[in-house]
Amino acid sequence: MQYPLSGLLAVAVCAVLAGASSFAAITDWLHDLDEQARDRLGFDHGVPVGTTVWRLLTRLDDGLLSTVLAGWLTARAQPATIPRPRRYRTVIAVDGKTLRGARPGDGGQVHPPSALDTSTGIVLAQVTIAAKSNEIPAFAPLLDAVETVLGTLTGLLFIADALHTQTAHAEEIAARGAHLMIPTKGNQPTLFAQIKALPWPDVPLGDRRRDTGHGRHETRTVKAITVHTPGGIGFPHAQQAIRILRTRTPGAKTSHETTYYTMSPPAEQAQPARRPTGLGPPRMAHREPRPPRPRRHVP
């Protein structure tokens, strides 16, 4: 007997959302549906047994399915007939998350790096990491997958954690016409020392934000310096160095945290007041070029 592919895929998604964590649980969820729900899913002549569900799901091309779903969601969230305003820049957040309940054949955990469109909340792509590997080799294939969904990476801003502060990543992003904002930490000691040693006390304050929530007060201040490469800092295509100082006061205790970033968009495209100052993804108000505010230049 033949069963509708769209119906089986819908059942798998809904069952997992309902808590199913095995092929048998997915099948049980389908069998527990009432007749009306089965008919709406296309199972008007009976439902498949567990082995049929298992054969389908184990033979699916997960990469192709992910690309198709991301393209469908993106088209629905942003119809092609309505162009995006030019004053906004699309920001893509790259991060790796462990999939709870997912297990490969060796019993290990699944930790695919994903690319999230922060304007729509849609995961545009994710790739599978080979056993005994990490997210770094998966960065270029992830860009390929995003490009397949969106058609181009030109003008996009990618953000990621310090693991991806890699010169090869910066070169790859620039070659595709995109931009990169990346934190600088101890995994790049020379770059970290260069940015930390910049004359931050002499740099005027670019932006200050105060937030209150979850029983704490937080103040974030942003300073930015325009740099020139080569001869500025040792990271490809970096046009700005950024310092974000966070002061948190949960109750009677006060803590301070300083984070440094490099950013490839020039100052006229990304002023401090429109730069991300929190732990989350950047805000979308990266306006098109306008006369920049005077700021200190590091030769």
mmCIF file of C-alpha atoms in Angstrom:
data_model
loop_
_atom_site.group_PDB
_atom_site.id
_atom_site.type_symbol
_atom_site.label_atom_id
_atom_site.label_comp_id
_atom_site.label_asym_id
_atom_site.label_seq_id
_atom_site.Cartn_x
_atom_site.Cartn_y
_atom_site.Cartn_z
ATOM 1 C CA MET A 1 0.000 0.000 0.000
ATOM 2 C CA GLN A 2 1.201 3.541 -0.747
ATOM 3 C CA TYR A 3 1.051 6.349 1.792
ATOM 4 C CA PRO A 4 1.357 10.131 1.267
ATOM 5 C CA LEU A 5 4.921 11.369 1.788
ATOM 6 C CA SER A 6 3.753 14.778 2.997
ATOM 7 C CA GLY A 7 1.463 13.101 5.522
ATOM 8 C CA LEU A 8 4.231 10.886 6.891
ATOM 9 C CA LEU A 9 6.626 13.816 7.232
ATOM 10 C CA ALA A 10 3.932 15.875 8.963
ATOM 11 C CA VAL A 11 3.302 13.003 11.372
ATOM 12 C CA ALA A 12 7.026 12.729 12.176
ATOM 13 C CA VAL A 13 7.302 16.472 12.902
ATOM 14 C CA CYS A 14 4.134 16.634 15.003
ATOM 15 C CA ALA A 15 4.957 13.487 16.945
ATOM 16 C CA VAL A 16 8.437 14.745 17.842
ATOM 17 C CA LEU A 17 6.982 18.094 18.899
ATOM 18 C CA ALA A 18 4.585 16.145 21.101
ATOM 19 C CA GLY A 19 7.496 14.359 22.784
ATOM 20 C CA ALA A 20 8.083 11.244 20.686
ATOM 21 C CA SER A 21 11.744 10.187 20.781
ATOM 22 C CA SER A 22 11.716 6.907 18.846
ATOM 23 C CA PHE A 23 10.339 5.432 15.636
ATOM 24 C CA ALA A 24 7.912 3.343 17.669
ATOM 25 C CA ALA A 25 6.647 6.431 19.511
ATOM 26 C CA ILE A 26 6.098 8.245 16.198
ATOM 27 C CA THR A 27 4.092 5.282 14.903
ATOM 28 C CA ASP A 28 2.059 5.106 18.120
ATOM 29 C CA TRP A 29 1.258 8.835 17.813
ATOM 30 C CA LEU A 30 -0.064 8.251 14.288
ATOM 31 C CA HIS A 31 -2.137 5.241 15.332
ATOM 32 C CA ASP A 32 -3.667 7.233 18.197
ATOM 33 C CA LEU A 33 -5.087 9.875 15.847
ATOM 34 C CA ASP A 34 -8.831 9.899 15.307
ATOM 35 C CA GLU A 35 -10.296 9.132 11.894
ATOM 36 C CA GLN A 36 -10.851 12.781 10.991
ATOM 37 C CA ALA A 37 -7.214 13.689 11.694
ATOM 38 C CA ARG A 38 -5.973 10.716 9.652
ATOM 39 C CA ASP A 39 -8.139 11.708 6.711
ATOM 40 C CA ARG A 40 -6.816 15.277 6.776
ATOM 41 C CA LEU A 41 -3.250 13.926 6.677
ATOM 42 C CA GLY A 42 -4.100 11.719 3.681
ATOM 43 C CA PHE A 43 -4.367 8.346 5.449
ATOM 44 C CA ASP A 44 -7.873 7.562 4.253
ATOM 45 C CA HIS A 45 -7.032 3.944 3.445
ATOM 46 C CA GLY A 46 -5.243 2.910 6.629
ATOM 47 C CA VAL A 47 -2.008 3.851 8.400
ATOM 48 C CA PRO A 48 1.499 2.386 7.988
ATOM 49 C CA VAL A 49 3.107 -0.007 10.435
ATOM 50 C CA GLY A 50 6.231 0.877 12.383
ATOM 51 C CA THR A 51 8.690 -0.699 9.931
ATOM 52 C CA THR A 52 7.338 1.497 7.116
ATOM 53 C CA VAL A 53 7.836 4.632 9.193
ATOM 54 C CA TRP A 54 11.345 3.478 10.111
ATOM 55 C CA ARG A 55 12.332 2.761 6.485
ATOM 56 C CA LEU A 56 11.163 6.187 5.319
ATOM 57 C CA LEU A 57 12.797 8.236 8.063
ATOM 58 C CA THR A 58 16.128 6.390 7.939
ATOM 59 C CA ARG A 59 16.394 6.849 4.161
ATOM 60 C CA LEU A 60 15.558 10.546 4.038
ATOM 61 C CA ASP A 61 18.239 12.968 2.871
ATOM 62 C CA ASP A 62 18.252 15.216 5.937
ATOM 63 C CA GLY A 63 20.266 17.936 4.213
ATOM 64 C CA LEU A 64 17.884 18.134 1.268
ATOM 65 C CA LEU A 65 14.859 18.088 3.548
ATOM 66 C CA SER A 66 16.341 20.883 5.674
ATOM 67 C CA THR A 67 17.020 23.015 2.579
ATOM 68 C CA VAL A 68 13.518 22.514 1.209
ATOM 69 C CA LEU A 69 11.863 23.356 4.536
ATOM 70 C CA ALA A 70 14.056 26.429 5.082
ATOM 71 C CA GLY A 71 13.275 27.691 1.590
ATOM 72 C CA TRP A 72 9.566 27.157 2.132
ATOM 73 C CA LEU A 73 9.578 28.942 5.493
ATOM 74 C CA THR A 74 11.665 31.828 4.135
ATOM 75 C CA ALA A 75 9.317 32.280 1.184
ATOM 76 C CA ARG A 76 6.313 32.386 3.508
ATOM 77 C CA ALA A 77 7.961 34.741 6.013
ATOM 78 C CA GLN A 78 9.205 37.141 3.359
ATOM 79 C CA PRO A 79 7.378 36.956 0.006
ATOM 80 C CA ALA A 80 9.647 37.555 -2.965
ATOM 81 C CA THR A 81 7.203 40.129 -4.351
ATOM 82 C CA ILE A 82 7.828 42.443 -1.362
ATOM 83 C CA PRO A 83 11.449 43.659 -1.370
ATOM 84 C CA ARG A 84 13.165 44.245 1.959
ATOM 85 C CA PRO A 85 13.806 47.883 2.863
ATOM 86 C CA ARG A 86 17.348 48.838 1.901
ATOM 87 C CA ARG A 87 18.068 50.318 5.300
ATOM 88 C CA TYR A 88 18.071 46.895 6.929
ATOM 89 C CA ARG A 89 20.849 44.350 6.855
ATOM 90 C CA THR A 90 20.108 40.660 7.318
ATOM 91 C CA VAL A 91 21.988 39.203 10.290
ATOM 92 C CA ILE A 92 22.758 35.466 10.380
ATOM 93 C CA ALA A 93 23.739 33.923 13.714
ATOM 94 C CA VAL A 94 25.922 30.800 13.518
ATOM 95 C CA ASP A 95 25.938 28.455 16.495
ATOM 96 C CA GLY A 96 26.105 24.768 17.311
ATOM 97 C CA LYS A 97 23.526 23.117 19.546
ATOM 98 C CA THR A 98 23.270 19.561 20.799
ATOM 99 C CA LEU A 99 20.052 17.923 19.628
ATOM 100 C CA ARG A 100 18.338 16.415 22.623
ATOM 101 C CA GLY A 101 17.212 12.852 22.042
ATOM 102 C CA ALA A 102 19.058 12.460 18.728
ATOM 103 C CA ARG A 103 21.669 9.712 18.506
ATOM 104 C CA PRO A 104 23.795 8.532 15.558
ATOM 105 C CA GLY A 105 24.727 4.897 15.034
ATOM 106 C CA ASP A 106 27.649 5.072 17.468
ATOM 107 C CA GLY A 107 25.395 6.304 20.266
ATOM 108 C CA GLY A 108 27.046 9.729 20.545
ATOM 109 C CA GLN A 109 25.367 13.105 20.561
ATOM 110 C CA VAL A 110 24.393 15.081 17.465
ATOM 111 C CA HIS A 111 25.765 18.634 17.500
ATOM 112 C CA PRO A 112 25.056 20.328 14.148
ATOM 113 C CA PRO A 113 26.084 23.965 13.618
ATOM 114 C CA SER A 114 23.113 26.012 12.453
ATOM 115 C CA ALA A 115 22.565 29.350 10.727
ATOM 116 C CA LEU A 116 19.643 31.404 12.084
ATOM 117 C CA ASP A 117 18.102 34.403 10.337
ATOM 118 C CA THR A 118 17.629 36.755 13.303
ATOM 119 C CA SER A 119 14.975 38.797 11.510
ATOM 120 C CA THR A 120 12.584 35.881 10.972
ATOM 121 C CA GLY A 121 13.735 33.287 13.519
ATOM 122 C CA ILE A 122 14.115 30.714 10.736
ATOM 123 C CA VAL A 123 16.968 28.207 10.809
ATOM 124 C CA LEU A 124 18.208 28.538 7.244
ATOM 125 C CA ALA A 125 20.619 25.621 7.336
ATOM 126 C CA GLN A 126 22.411 23.136 9.528
ATOM 127 C CA VAL A 127 25.092 20.613 8.696
ATOM 128 C CA THR A 128 26.155 17.371 10.294
ATOM 129 C CA ILE A 129 29.573 17.274 11.926
ATOM 130 C CA ALA A 130 31.700 14.226 11.261
ATOM 131 C CA ALA A 131 32.608 12.040 14.226
ATOM 132 C CA LYS A 132 35.634 13.289 16.207
ATOM 133 C CA SER A 133 35.419 16.682 14.486
ATOM 134 C CA ASN A 134 34.130 20.137 15.500
ATOM 135 C CA GLU A 135 32.260 23.120 14.088
ATOM 136 C CA ILE A 136 35.250 24.742 12.351
ATOM 137 C CA PRO A 137 35.429 22.459 9.252
ATOM 138 C CA ALA A 138 31.642 22.697 8.927
ATOM 139 C CA PHE A 139 31.656 26.502 8.524
ATOM 140 C CA ALA A 140 32.137 26.610 4.729
ATOM 141 C CA PRO A 141 29.541 23.862 4.052
ATOM 142 C CA LEU A 142 27.123 25.786 6.283
ATOM 143 C CA LEU A 143 27.670 28.906 4.157
ATOM 144 C CA ASP A 144 27.022 26.796 1.058
ATOM 145 C CA ALA A 145 23.724 25.627 2.526
ATOM 146 C CA VAL A 146 22.649 29.168 3.442
ATOM 147 C CA GLU A 147 23.547 30.361 -0.043
ATOM 148 C CA THR A 148 21.426 27.580 -1.533
ATOM 149 C CA VAL A 149 18.400 28.791 0.424
ATOM 150 C CA LEU A 150 18.861 32.559 -0.043
ATOM 151 C CA GLY A 151 20.515 32.561 -3.463
ATOM 152 C CA THR A 152 23.330 34.910 -2.394
ATOM 153 C CA LEU A 153 25.283 35.937 0.703
ATOM 154 C CA THR A 154 26.117 39.419 -0.567
ATOM 155 C CA GLY A 155 25.641 42.054 2.111
ATOM 156 C CA LEU A 156 24.695 39.644 4.897
ATOM 157 C CA LEU A 157 26.258 40.028 8.352
ATOM 158 C CA PHE A 158 27.328 36.791 10.041
ATOM 159 C CA ILE A 159 27.922 36.581 13.781
ATOM 160 C CA ALA A 160 29.305 33.620 15.706
ATOM 161 C CA ASP A 161 31.075 32.736 18.942
ATOM 162 C CA ALA A 162 34.823 32.912 19.551
ATOM 163 C CA LEU A 163 35.392 29.388 18.234
ATOM 164 C CA HIS A 164 34.898 30.808 14.741
ATOM 165 C CA THR A 165 37.429 33.615 15.119
ATOM 166 C CA GLN A 166 39.448 32.033 12.325
ATOM 167 C CA THR A 167 41.266 33.827 9.518
ATOM 168 C CA ALA A 168 39.994 31.243 7.028
ATOM 169 C CA HIS A 169 36.402 32.027 8.048
ATOM 170 C CA ALA A 170 36.968 35.760 7.548
ATOM 171 C CA GLU A 171 38.438 35.141 4.094
ATOM 172 C CA GLU A 172 35.568 32.821 3.167
ATOM 173 C CA ILE A 173 32.951 35.347 4.264
ATOM 174 C CA ALA A 174 34.625 38.204 2.367
ATOM 175 C CA ALA A 175 34.988 36.120 -0.800
ATOM 176 C CA ARG A 176 31.208 35.669 -0.839
ATOM 177 C CA GLY A 177 30.513 39.386 -0.439
ATOM 178 C CA ALA A 178 29.294 39.092 3.151
ATOM 179 C CA HIS A 179 30.437 40.619 6.459
ATOM 180 C CA LEU A 180 31.565 39.143 9.759
ATOM 181 C CA MET A 181 31.303 40.257 13.372
ATOM 182 C CA ILE A 182 33.213 38.010 15.720
ATOM 183 C CA PRO A 183 34.382 38.101 19.360
ATOM 184 C CA THR A 184 38.068 37.969 20.200
ATOM 185 C CA LYS A 185 39.142 35.847 23.163
ATOM 186 C CA GLY A 186 42.002 33.697 24.367
ATOM 187 C CA ASN A 187 41.892 31.263 21.439
ATOM 188 C CA GLN A 188 43.508 34.054 19.372
ATOM 189 C CA PRO A 189 46.011 35.467 21.922
ATOM 190 C CA THR A 190 47.905 37.745 19.526
ATOM 191 C CA LEU A 191 44.752 39.318 18.123
ATOM 192 C CA PHE A 192 43.267 39.619 21.611
ATOM 193 C CA ALA A 193 46.376 41.416 22.868
ATOM 194 C CA GLN A 194 46.324 43.780 19.876
ATOM 195 C CA ILE A 195 42.706 44.791 20.390
ATOM 196 C CA LYS A 196 42.997 45.067 24.163
ATOM 197 C CA ALA A 197 46.036 47.352 23.764
ATOM 198 C CA LEU A 198 44.202 49.857 21.563
ATOM 199 C CA PRO A 199 43.806 53.334 23.152
ATOM 200 C CA TRP A 200 40.313 52.702 24.499
ATOM 201 C CA PRO A 201 40.490 55.403 27.238
ATOM 202 C CA ASP A 202 40.906 58.012 24.482
ATOM 203 C CA VAL A 203 37.963 56.739 22.420
ATOM 204 C CA PRO A 204 34.676 58.631 22.911
ATOM 205 C CA LEU A 205 31.706 56.667 24.129
ATOM 206 C CA GLY A 206 29.663 55.439 21.187
ATOM 207 C CA ASP A 207 26.533 54.144 22.933
ATOM 208 C CA ARG A 208 25.179 53.344 26.395
ATOM 209 C CA ARG A 209 22.177 51.144 27.238
ATOM 210 C CA ARG A 210 20.558 50.369 30.583
ATOM 211 C CA ASP A 211 18.252 47.404 31.090
ATOM 212 C CA THR A 212 16.387 46.004 34.062
ATOM 213 C CA GLY A 213 15.028 42.491 34.234
ATOM 214 C CA HIS A 214 15.216 39.147 36.021
ATOM 215 C CA GLY A 215 16.032 40.950 39.262
ATOM 216 C CA ARG A 216 19.149 42.680 37.984
ATOM 217 C CA HIS A 217 20.298 45.955 36.453
ATOM 218 C CA GLU A 218 22.657 45.930 33.494
ATOM 219 C CA THR A 219 24.514 48.760 31.795
ATOM 220 C CA ARG A 220 26.278 48.213 28.455
ATOM 221 C CA THR A 221 28.634 50.721 26.911
ATOM 222 C CA VAL A 222 30.075 50.454 23.412
ATOM 223 C CA LYS A 223 33.223 52.000 21.989
ATOM 224 C CA ALA A 224 34.453 51.493 18.446
ATOM 225 C CA ILE A 225 37.681 52.288 16.640
ATOM 226 C CA THR A 226 38.158 52.327 12.911
ATOM 227 C CA VAL A 227 41.231 50.326 11.979
ATOM 228 C CA HIS A 228 43.094 49.803 8.735
ATOM 229 C CA THR A 229 44.375 46.470 7.471
ATOM 230 C CA PRO A 230 47.074 45.659 6.673
ATOM 231 C CA GLY A 231 48.908 47.582 9.368
ATOM 232 C CA GLY A 232 46.030 47.825 11.846
ATOM 233 C CA ILE A 233 45.094 44.615 13.602
ATOM 234 C CA GLY A 234 45.977 41.138 12.491
ATOM 235 C CA PHE A 235 42.614 39.852 11.320
ATOM 236 C CA PRO A 236 41.557 39.771 7.658
ATOM 237 C CA HIS A 237 39.088 42.410 6.441
ATOM 238 C CA ALA A 238 38.494 43.846 9.940
ATOM 239 C CA GLN A 239 37.567 47.511 9.605
ATOM 240 C CA GLN A 240 36.399 48.161 13.157
ATOM 241 C CA ALA A 241 37.438 47.037 16.616
ATOM 242 C CA ILE A 242 34.729 47.126 19.264
ATOM 243 C CA ARG A 243 34.763 47.062 23.054
ATOM 244 C CA ILE A 244 31.577 46.264 24.985
ATOM 245 C CA LEU A 245 31.667 46.774 28.754
ATOM 246 C CA ARG A 246 28.820 45.176 30.720
ATOM 247 C CA THR A 247 28.146 46.100 34.334
ATOM 248 C CA ARG A 248 25.597 43.888 36.096
ATOM 249 C CA THR A 249 24.090 44.443 39.514
ATOM 250 C CA PRO A 250 22.057 41.433 40.674
ATOM 251 C CA GLY A 251 21.045 42.543 44.148
ATOM 252 C CA ALA A 252 23.960 43.893 46.173
ATOM 253 C CA LYS A 253 26.718 42.407 43.996
ATOM 254 C CA THR A 254 28.212 44.137 40.969
ATOM 255 C CA SER A 255 30.140 42.382 38.198
ATOM 256 C CA HIS A 256 32.021 43.731 35.191
ATOM 257 C CA GLU A 257 32.655 41.998 31.870
ATOM 258 C CA THR A 258 34.611 43.342 28.907
ATOM 259 C CA THR A 259 34.247 41.772 25.455
ATOM 260 C CA TYR A 260 36.165 42.669 22.304
ATOM 261 C CA TYR A 261 34.979 42.182 18.727
ATOM 262 C CA THR A 262 36.190 42.740 15.203
ATOM 263 C CA MET A 263 33.763 43.784 12.501
ATOM 264 C CA SER A 264 34.168 44.010 8.741
ATOM 265 C CA PRO A 265 31.455 46.594 7.866
ATOM 266 C CA PRO A 266 32.963 50.113 7.796
ATOM 267 C CA ALA A 267 31.930 52.823 10.240
ATOM 268 C CA GLU A 268 29.546 54.516 7.821
ATOM 269 C CA GLN A 269 27.487 51.312 7.692
ATOM 270 C CA ALA A 270 27.540 50.331 11.371
ATOM 271 C CA GLN A 271 27.581 53.015 14.039
ATOM 272 C CA PRO A 272 27.917 52.039 17.736
ATOM 273 C CA ALA A 273 24.306 52.936 18.550
ATOM 274 C CA ARG A 274 23.108 50.349 16.030
ATOM 275 C CA ARG A 275 25.586 47.662 17.012
ATOM 276 C CA PRO A 276 24.551 44.690 19.190
ATOM 277 C CA THR A 277 25.257 45.438 22.833
ATOM 278 C CA GLY A 278 23.688 42.419 24.516
ATOM 279 C CA LEU A 279 24.327 38.708 24.537
ATOM 280 C CA GLY A 280 21.752 38.078 21.819
ATOM 281 C CA PRO A 281 21.943 38.674 18.063
ATOM 282 C CA PRO A 282 22.450 42.134 16.615
ATOM 283 C CA ARG A 283 19.496 44.403 16.053
ATOM 284 C CA MET A 284 18.516 44.831 12.445
ATOM 285 C CA ALA A 285 18.825 48.596 12.098
ATOM 286 C CA HIS A 286 22.098 48.644 10.174
ATOM 287 C CA ARG A 287 21.320 51.578 7.887
ATOM 288 C CA GLU A 288 22.798 52.256 4.506
ATOM 289 C CA PRO A 289 25.861 54.542 4.309
ATOM 290 C CA ARG A 290 25.610 58.001 5.803
ATOM 291 C CA PRO A 291 28.305 60.474 6.907
ATOM 292 C CA PRO A 292 30.124 58.853 9.863
ATOM 293 C CA ARG A 293 30.666 60.518 13.199
ATOM 294 C CA PRO A 294 34.255 61.676 13.801
ATOM 295 C CA ARG A 295 36.221 59.013 15.583
ATOM 296 C CA ARG A 296 39.762 58.100 16.339
ATOM 297 C CA HIS A 297 41.653 56.280 13.575
ATOM 298 C CA VAL A 298 44.370 53.797 14.389
ATOM 299 C CA PRO A 299 47.062 53.786 11.669
#
